Short mmCIF file of C-alpha atoms and ligand atoms in Angstrom, two decimals:
data_model
loop_
_atom_site.label_atom_id
_atom_site.label_comp_id
_atom_site.label_asym_id
_atom_site.label_seq_id
_atom_site.Cartn_x
_atom_site.Cartn_y
_atom_site.Cartn_z
CA MET A 1 0.10 -0.05 0.12
CA ARG A 2 1.11 3.44 -1.15
CA VAL A 3 0.84 6.82 0.55
CA ALA A 4 0.08 10.28 -0.64
CA VAL A 5 1.33 12.51 2.56
CA VAL A 6 1.37 16.65 0.65
CA GLY A 7 3.03 19.03 2.61
CA ALA A 8 5.63 18.92 4.22
CA GLY A 9 4.16 21.33 6.89
CA ILE A 10 3.62 20.37 11.13
CA ALA A 11 0.53 18.84 10.86
CA GLY A 12 1.82 16.33 7.23
CA LEU A 13 4.75 15.53 9.06
CA ALA A 14 2.67 14.12 11.99
CA ALA A 15 0.72 12.29 9.64
CA ALA A 16 3.52 11.02 8.26
CA TRP A 17 4.25 9.37 11.18
CA GLU A 18 1.49 8.47 11.98
CA LEU A 19 1.41 6.18 8.81
CA GLN A 20 5.41 5.62 9.67
CA GLN A 21 4.89 4.26 13.51
CA THR A 22 1.16 2.12 13.34
CA GLY A 23 1.12 1.67 9.51
CA GLY A 24 2.52 -1.89 8.90
CA GLY A 25 4.89 -1.29 6.38
CA VAL A 26 2.68 1.06 4.65
CA ASP A 27 5.02 3.26 1.68
CA VAL A 28 5.00 6.52 2.03
CA THR A 29 5.49 9.87 0.77
CA VAL A 30 5.19 13.10 1.53
CA LEU A 31 5.45 15.64 -1.24
CA GLU A 32 6.72 19.48 -0.09
CA SER A 33 7.29 22.27 -2.43
CA GLU A 34 9.70 23.84 -1.14
CA ARG A 35 13.15 23.00 -0.47
CA ARG A 36 13.16 22.47 3.65
CA ALA A 37 10.31 21.04 5.94
CA GLY A 38 8.06 23.21 8.53
CA GLY A 39 5.71 25.10 6.76
CA VAL A 40 4.95 28.47 8.65
CA ILE A 41 7.55 26.88 11.84
CA VAL A 42 10.91 29.05 11.22
CA THR A 43 13.68 28.55 13.52
CA GLU A 44 16.14 30.95 12.85
CA GLN A 45 19.39 30.06 15.20
CA VAL A 46 20.93 34.22 14.87
CA GLN A 47 25.11 35.14 16.40
CA GLY A 48 23.11 32.93 19.77
CA PHE A 49 19.95 33.82 19.38
CA ILE A 50 17.28 32.17 18.41
CA VAL A 51 14.77 33.68 16.54
CA GLU A 52 11.35 32.47 15.90
CA GLY A 53 9.44 33.65 12.30
CA GLY A 54 6.63 31.86 13.17
CA PRO A 55 4.88 30.00 16.43
CA ASP A 56 6.96 30.49 19.21
CA GLY A 57 5.06 28.10 21.46
CA PHE A 58 2.17 25.77 22.67
CA LEU A 59 -0.15 26.63 24.99
CA ALA A 60 1.09 24.13 28.68
CA GLY A 61 -2.64 22.19 29.07
CA GLU A 62 -1.67 21.02 25.41
CA PRO A 63 -0.94 16.97 25.44
CA GLU A 64 -0.38 16.69 21.83
CA LEU A 65 3.07 18.16 21.46
CA PRO A 66 4.76 16.12 24.58
CA ALA A 67 3.53 12.70 23.73
CA LEU A 68 4.99 13.39 19.71
CA ALA A 69 7.27 14.88 21.19
CA ASN A 70 7.78 11.52 23.83
CA GLU A 71 6.87 9.36 20.84
CA LEU A 72 10.59 10.92 18.89
CA GLY A 73 13.15 10.84 22.15
CA ILE A 74 12.98 14.90 22.05
CA GLY A 75 10.33 15.10 25.39
CA ASP A 76 13.33 16.04 28.11
CA HIS A 77 13.57 18.96 25.74
CA PHE A 78 11.04 21.88 26.76
CA VAL A 79 10.83 24.83 27.83
CA SER A 80 8.15 27.16 30.17
CA GLN A 81 7.57 29.93 30.15
CA ARG A 82 9.42 32.16 32.56
CA SER A 83 7.50 35.09 32.67
CA ARG A 84 3.70 36.37 32.71
CA GLY A 85 1.23 38.43 32.69
CA THR A 86 0.30 41.00 28.73
CA ALA A 87 -0.08 44.36 28.96
CA LEU A 88 -1.48 46.76 27.05
CA TRP A 89 -0.11 50.63 25.36
CA ASN A 90 -3.48 52.25 25.35
CA GLY A 91 -0.95 55.02 24.11
CA LYS A 92 0.69 57.00 26.65
CA GLU A 93 1.91 54.14 28.45
CA LEU A 94 1.82 50.36 29.05
CA VAL A 95 -0.63 48.83 31.85
CA PRO A 96 -1.78 45.09 32.88
CA LEU A 97 -4.07 43.91 30.80
CA ASP A 98 -6.80 40.46 32.27
CA GLU A 99 -5.44 37.04 30.62
CA GLY A 100 -8.51 36.01 28.31
CA ARG A 101 -9.02 40.03 26.63
CA ALA A 102 -5.12 39.44 26.04
CA ALA A 103 -5.99 35.97 24.55
CA ALA A 104 -8.14 37.08 22.06
CA LEU A 105 -6.54 40.57 21.38
CA LEU A 106 -3.38 38.30 19.81
CA GLY A 107 -5.93 35.58 18.64
CA ILE A 108 -5.50 32.96 20.49
CA ASP A 109 -8.19 31.03 20.42
CA ALA A 110 -8.11 29.81 25.09
CA THR A 111 -10.04 30.73 27.68
CA LYS A 112 -8.94 31.62 30.50
CA THR A 113 -7.88 29.40 32.62
CA GLU A 114 -6.50 27.81 29.37
CA VAL A 115 -3.48 30.84 28.70
CA ALA A 116 -3.68 30.77 32.45
CA ALA A 117 -1.54 28.09 32.70
CA GLY A 118 1.85 29.56 30.87
CA PHE A 119 2.81 28.33 27.69
CA ARG A 120 5.42 26.10 26.54
CA SER A 121 8.09 25.69 23.59
CA PHE A 122 11.11 23.89 22.60
CA ALA A 123 14.81 24.34 24.35
CA GLY A 124 16.23 25.03 20.41
CA GLY A 125 12.57 26.20 18.73
CA MET A 126 10.42 25.24 17.71
CA ALA A 127 11.33 24.07 14.35
CA GLU A 128 12.90 20.97 17.40
CA PRO A 129 9.90 18.32 16.53
CA VAL A 130 10.19 19.48 13.13
CA ALA A 131 13.63 18.70 12.55
CA ALA A 132 12.49 15.43 14.56
CA LEU A 133 10.10 14.04 12.41
CA ALA A 134 12.36 15.02 9.72
CA GLN A 135 14.97 13.31 10.13
CA ARG A 136 12.68 9.39 11.15
CA LEU A 137 10.94 10.90 7.25
CA ALA A 138 13.70 11.26 5.78
CA SER A 139 13.58 8.21 3.58
CA ALA A 140 10.58 9.69 2.81
CA LEU A 141 10.23 13.10 2.05
CA ARG A 142 10.86 15.03 -1.35
CA PHE A 143 11.24 18.43 -2.01
CA ALA A 144 10.36 20.94 -5.19
CA GLN A 145 7.32 19.26 -4.87
CA GLY A 146 4.60 20.85 -4.81
CA VAL A 147 1.35 18.48 -6.87
CA ALA A 148 -0.90 20.21 -9.58
CA GLY A 149 -3.73 17.91 -9.90
CA LEU A 150 -5.45 14.86 -8.19
CA VAL A 151 -7.42 12.39 -10.12
CA SER A 152 -8.83 9.57 -9.02
CA GLU A 153 -8.28 6.21 -10.53
CA GLY A 154 -10.58 3.12 -9.65
CA LYS A 155 -9.63 2.59 -6.18
CA ARG A 156 -6.65 4.59 -6.32
CA TRP A 157 -5.37 8.12 -6.39
CA HIS A 158 -3.28 9.48 -9.29
CA VAL A 159 -0.97 12.84 -7.67
CA ALA A 160 -0.08 15.01 -10.38
CA ILE A 161 3.91 16.79 -9.11
CA THR A 162 4.11 20.43 -11.07
CA GLY A 163 6.79 19.78 -13.84
CA GLY A 164 4.83 16.05 -15.10
CA SER A 165 5.97 13.82 -12.84
CA ALA A 166 3.62 12.61 -10.41
CA HIS A 167 2.60 9.43 -8.63
CA ASP A 168 -0.12 6.52 -8.11
CA VAL A 169 -0.82 5.99 -4.55
CA ASP A 170 -4.08 4.26 -2.33
CA GLY A 171 -3.95 6.71 -0.14
CA VAL A 172 -3.88 10.51 0.33
CA VAL A 173 -3.22 13.42 3.15
CA LEU A 174 -3.38 16.56 2.50
CA ALA A 175 -1.57 19.22 4.68
CA LEU A 176 -2.65 22.09 2.81
CA PRO A 177 -3.09 25.55 3.58
CA ALA A 178 -7.40 25.10 3.25
CA TYR A 179 -7.03 27.44 -0.61
CA ALA A 180 -4.74 24.75 -1.99
CA ALA A 181 -5.83 21.43 -1.18
CA GLY A 182 -9.48 23.75 -1.02
CA ARG A 183 -8.87 24.05 -4.62
CA LEU A 184 -7.20 20.49 -5.67
CA LEU A 185 -11.13 19.44 -3.27
CA GLU A 186 -12.76 21.32 -6.51
CA ALA A 187 -11.50 19.37 -9.11
CA VAL A 188 -12.55 16.39 -7.67
CA GLY A 189 -16.11 17.34 -8.02
CA VAL A 190 -16.20 17.45 -3.95
CA ALA A 191 -19.05 20.22 -3.51
CA HIS A 192 -17.76 21.98 -0.15
CA GLY A 193 -14.44 22.46 -1.52
CA ARG A 194 -14.74 26.33 -2.93
CA ALA A 195 -16.11 26.63 0.95
CA LEU A 196 -12.36 25.58 2.18
CA ALA A 197 -10.78 27.18 -0.60
CA ASN A 198 -12.55 30.04 0.59
CA VAL A 199 -10.38 29.98 4.05
CA VAL A 200 -9.17 33.41 4.21
CA TYR A 201 -6.37 33.78 5.92
CA VAL A 202 -4.96 36.84 7.16
CA PRO A 203 -1.66 38.18 6.27
CA SER A 204 1.61 39.64 8.64
CA ILE A 205 4.93 40.05 9.63
CA THR A 206 6.68 39.72 12.38
CA VAL A 207 9.95 41.59 12.96
CA SER A 208 12.49 39.98 15.63
CA LEU A 209 14.76 42.21 16.62
CA ALA A 210 17.63 41.92 19.08
CA TYR A 211 19.92 45.37 21.29
CA ARG A 212 21.86 45.35 24.43
CA ALA A 213 20.13 45.01 27.36
CA ASP A 214 21.53 48.31 27.84
CA GLN A 215 20.19 50.43 24.91
CA ILE A 216 16.02 50.07 26.69
CA GLU A 217 15.05 52.54 29.52
CA LYS A 218 12.22 50.16 30.75
CA THR A 219 11.74 47.42 33.01
CA LEU A 220 10.75 45.09 31.24
CA ASP A 221 7.95 43.72 32.24
CA GLY A 222 6.00 40.46 31.67
CA ALA A 223 5.92 38.49 28.11
CA GLY A 224 5.07 41.58 26.33
CA PHE A 225 2.23 43.95 25.65
CA VAL A 226 -0.60 44.28 23.03
CA VAL A 227 -1.62 47.40 21.14
CA ASP A 228 -4.45 48.79 21.67
CA PRO A 229 -7.03 48.05 18.87
CA ASP A 230 -9.12 52.02 19.46
CA VAL A 231 -5.16 53.33 19.41
CA ALA A 232 -4.97 51.50 16.23
CA GLY A 233 -7.97 52.43 14.85
CA ALA A 234 -7.31 56.62 15.90
CA GLN A 235 -7.69 59.48 13.17
CA ASN A 236 -4.61 61.01 15.09
CA ALA A 237 -1.45 61.69 13.05
CA ALA A 238 0.73 58.73 12.49
CA PRO A 239 -1.41 55.96 14.77
CA PRO A 240 1.10 53.08 15.90
CA GLN A 241 1.83 49.92 13.18
CA LEU A 242 2.80 47.69 15.93
CA ARG A 243 0.43 46.10 16.39
CA ALA A 244 1.71 44.02 19.55
CA CYS A 245 5.10 42.24 21.36
CA THR A 246 6.72 39.85 23.24
CA TYR A 247 9.78 40.15 25.31
CA ALA A 248 10.76 36.75 23.50
CA SER A 249 14.07 36.88 25.54
CA GLN A 250 11.58 37.10 28.78
CA LYS A 251 9.39 34.56 28.38
CA PHE A 252 11.27 31.03 27.25
CA PRO A 253 15.19 31.02 28.46
CA GLY A 254 18.54 30.83 26.67
CA ARG A 255 16.80 33.04 23.31
CA ALA A 256 19.69 35.66 23.88
CA PRO A 257 23.49 35.47 24.89
CA GLN A 258 24.14 37.56 28.30
CA GLY A 259 22.66 41.06 28.84
CA HIS A 260 21.40 41.03 25.31
CA VAL A 261 17.13 41.78 24.20
CA LEU A 262 14.98 39.80 21.89
CA LEU A 263 12.32 41.35 21.10
CA ARG A 264 9.57 40.55 18.41
CA ALA A 265 7.10 43.15 16.91
CA TYR A 266 3.71 41.28 15.23
CA LEU A 267 3.52 44.06 12.47
CA PRO A 268 0.23 44.21 9.39
CA PRO A 269 1.34 43.91 5.68
CA LEU A 270 2.90 47.62 5.03
CA ASP A 271 5.11 49.82 3.40
CA GLY A 272 8.18 50.25 3.37
CA ASP A 273 10.96 48.75 5.95
CA PRO A 274 9.02 47.08 8.62
CA ALA A 275 12.50 46.59 10.54
CA LYS A 276 12.58 50.83 11.28
CA VAL A 277 9.27 50.71 11.58
CA ALA A 278 8.65 48.13 15.28
CA HIS A 279 12.01 50.03 15.81
CA ALA A 280 10.21 53.46 15.57
CA GLN A 281 7.49 52.21 17.56
CA LEU A 282 9.04 50.07 20.20
CA THR A 283 11.72 52.82 20.72
CA THR A 284 8.88 55.03 22.28
CA ILE A 285 6.83 52.47 23.93
CA LEU A 286 9.90 51.47 25.46
CA GLY A 287 12.36 54.04 25.57
CA ILE A 288 14.58 51.95 23.67
CA ARG A 289 18.63 54.63 22.83
CA GLY A 290 20.65 53.74 19.61
CA GLU A 291 19.88 50.84 16.59
CA PRO A 292 18.97 47.57 16.68
CA LEU A 293 21.96 45.08 16.31
CA TRP A 294 19.94 43.28 13.85
CA SER A 295 16.66 42.81 12.72
CA ARG A 296 14.92 39.73 11.09
CA ALA A 297 11.02 39.62 9.62
CA PHE A 298 9.69 37.49 7.74
CA TYR A 299 6.63 37.92 5.71
CA TRP A 300 3.60 35.45 5.80
CA ASN A 301 1.09 36.83 3.13
CA ARG A 302 -1.28 34.34 4.60
CA GLY A 303 -0.89 33.38 8.22
CA LEU A 304 -2.72 32.34 10.81
CA PRO A 305 -6.65 31.00 9.07
CA ARG A 306 -9.10 33.14 10.25
CA TYR A 307 -12.79 30.85 10.51
CA ARG A 308 -15.49 32.45 8.71
CA ALA A 309 -19.40 31.96 9.94
CA HIS A 310 -20.67 27.38 10.16
CA HIS A 311 -16.72 26.85 8.84
CA ALA A 312 -17.14 23.28 11.51
CA GLU A 313 -21.33 22.92 8.53
CA HIS A 314 -18.66 23.24 5.69
CA VAL A 315 -15.52 20.70 7.04
CA ALA A 316 -17.73 18.33 7.96
CA GLU A 317 -19.71 18.35 5.14
CA ALA A 318 -16.21 18.53 2.57
CA ARG A 319 -14.59 15.36 5.37
CA HIS A 320 -18.44 13.60 4.94
CA ARG A 321 -18.25 14.12 0.91
CA LEU A 322 -14.32 12.40 0.19
CA THR A 323 -15.83 9.59 2.39
CA ARG A 324 -16.97 8.73 -1.38
CA LEU A 325 -13.69 8.85 -3.14
CA PRO A 326 -11.25 6.29 -2.51
CA PRO A 327 -8.76 7.14 1.15
CA ILE A 328 -8.09 10.46 1.68
CA ALA A 329 -8.12 12.41 4.48
CA ILE A 330 -7.79 16.73 5.57
CA ALA A 331 -5.50 17.88 7.21
CA GLY A 332 -3.87 20.98 8.61
CA ALA A 333 -4.42 24.58 10.54
CA GLY A 334 -7.37 25.11 7.71
CA TYR A 335 -9.78 22.98 9.84
CA ASP A 336 -9.76 22.30 13.24
CA GLY A 337 -7.76 24.62 14.83
CA ALA A 338 -5.14 26.66 13.73
CA GLY A 339 -2.82 26.35 17.01
CA VAL A 340 0.39 23.49 16.45
CA SER A 341 -1.13 20.96 19.13
CA ALA A 342 -3.79 21.12 17.42
CA CYS A 343 -2.35 20.55 13.67
CA VAL A 344 -0.96 17.77 14.64
CA ARG A 345 -3.91 16.21 15.98
CA SER A 346 -5.21 16.36 12.97
CA GLY A 347 -2.91 15.94 11.49
CA LYS A 348 -2.45 11.77 13.70
CA GLU A 349 -5.76 11.93 13.30
CA ALA A 350 -5.56 12.06 9.25
CA GLY A 351 -3.43 9.55 8.91
CA ARG A 352 -5.18 6.93 10.85
CA GLU A 353 -8.14 7.95 9.19
CA ILE A 354 -6.66 6.34 5.78
CA LEU A 355 -5.03 3.47 7.55
CA SER A 356 -8.79 2.67 8.42
CA ARG A 357 -9.42 2.98 5.42
CA LEU A 358 -7.70 1.25 3.25
CA THR A 359 -8.08 -1.66 5.38
CA ARG A 360 -11.52 -1.18 6.22
C1 FAD B 401 2.85 34.32 11.78
C2 FAD B 401 2.78 32.90 12.37
C3 FAD B 401 2.43 33.36 14.03
C4 FAD B 401 1.62 31.48 14.99
N1 FAD B 401 2.12 31.48 16.66
C5 FAD B 401 1.44 30.20 16.73
C6 FAD B 401 1.63 30.13 18.98
O1 FAD B 401 2.60 30.67 18.60
N2 FAD B 401 1.35 28.85 18.13
C7 FAD B 401 0.62 27.93 18.03
O2 FAD B 401 0.28 27.31 18.43
N3 FAD B 401 0.83 28.15 16.20
C8 FAD B 401 1.18 29.47 15.74
N4 FAD B 401 0.27 30.46 15.07
C9 FAD B 401 -0.03 28.95 13.74
C10 FAD B 401 0.02 27.61 13.54
O3 FAD B 401 2.26 27.86 13.40
C11 FAD B 401 0.25 27.50 11.63
O4 FAD B 401 -1.33 27.02 11.74
C12 FAD B 401 0.92 26.04 12.42
O5 FAD B 401 2.41 24.97 12.16
C13 FAD B 401 0.49 25.16 10.66
O6 FAD B 401 0.27 24.23 9.54
P1 FAD B 401 -0.26 23.53 9.15
O7 FAD B 401 1.35 21.48 8.88
O8 FAD B 401 -0.66 22.51 8.97
O9 FAD B 401 -0.23 24.75 7.82
P2 FAD B 401 1.73 24.69 6.77
O10 FAD B 401 3.41 25.00 7.78
O11 FAD B 401 0.76 25.16 6.31
O12 FAD B 401 2.01 23.98 6.45
C14 FAD B 401 1.59 23.43 5.16
C15 FAD B 401 3.39 22.80 3.72
O13 FAD B 401 2.10 22.46 2.67
C16 FAD B 401 2.65 22.57 1.56
N5 FAD B 401 2.38 23.64 0.23
C17 FAD B 401 1.76 24.10 -0.20
N6 FAD B 401 0.93 23.83 -1.08
C18 FAD B 401 1.35 22.79 -1.72
C19 FAD B 401 1.56 21.83 -3.02
N7 FAD B 401 0.89 22.15 -3.99
N8 FAD B 401 2.15 20.50 -2.60
C20 FAD B 401 3.10 20.20 -1.34
N9 FAD B 401 3.06 21.63 -0.92
C21 FAD B 401 1.81 22.26 -0.65
C22 FAD B 401 3.52 24.19 1.67
O14 FAD B 401 4.73 24.43 1.27
C23 FAD B 401 4.05 23.76 3.48
O15 FAD B 401 5.11 23.44 3.93
C24 FAD B 401 1.04 31.22 14.24
C25 FAD B 401 1.53 31.22 12.68
C26 FAD B 401 1.53 31.99 12.28
C27 FAD B 401 1.93 32.53 10.01
#
């Protein structure tokens, strides 16, 4: 039996891992359009700093990543959030903010109690489980293999790759952003594929900026701040474009060398250099002297999905339609939750779904 997992983000890697672990000899191939695994999970080491481009942690109460890490032998690599609390920048000063409201403003889908339990990450950053999975799945991973089309042929699938090659397989896991999976599904006649293709992914920019600790005048309290959306939308001369800032080196240990501070700013798409914009606005808010030692911007043209009304019903209906096709499942941020933990869960579930259909 051959199974193709399309997409090597965390959802696709988790699906492939589940298929490899419990599939009893199923031959798994992971087809990824880019030249690296991890999708929006990106960790870089820059001059002794650990820089996150996408996610920087997960809720401490979520069990999926600890379970996966144990399976991968990296269950002792976790770090816990060490400074708690988020402030609100009201345009004049930073004031304490209720944890639940902070989560809502940051678009984190969690209760106040869940947020109050804090976040966790990996000592080497969120790419640690990606690297461990990629290592275990090395013989299955195929990079620069963008899937351009799917055709059902009897009980099997013909998976066409951009450039002309193809794979014939018995099962498929589509672990792509919903807009990409939706298009492929629409083409094989899945009504509701269009509803998936229309899931909106919000664009954003994250900018990491490094400073010497003595450049920052204000005491950094807690894990960061959120800019009051009313300030951001105000009609005054220069509303801040900055949406939020994480004090990365304070939130988790090991993110910056001794005597240094790593900040991470969140911005909407903007004209000009986002690092300059972030530094200028952080200078006003935190009293920064001089220029950053370095900065690194990550552009997410389609970052986090925002589910619209009736999303869960569309997803359920699309999944129901998939049962009429040769074995195929969907997984990832576009369907059952956008957090890394939810993506691991949906990837593993998709792997099990394919196995159960192949053995039925
Ligand atoms: C800026 C940012 C910050 C975030 N912060 C957090 C956080 O702190 N905590 C948290 O829990 N979550 C966070 N998230 C959400 C979480 O990181 C993502 O939702 C999750 O990692 C998505 O995983 P995925 O596997 O579903 O999709 P992706 O990571 O998007 O992976 C999809 C993969 O499919 C590939 N692909 C696309 N088209 C094709 C094709 N045609 N053929 C083959 N391959 C294709 C892509 O190249 C990609 O590798 C954040 C997201 C962003 C963008």
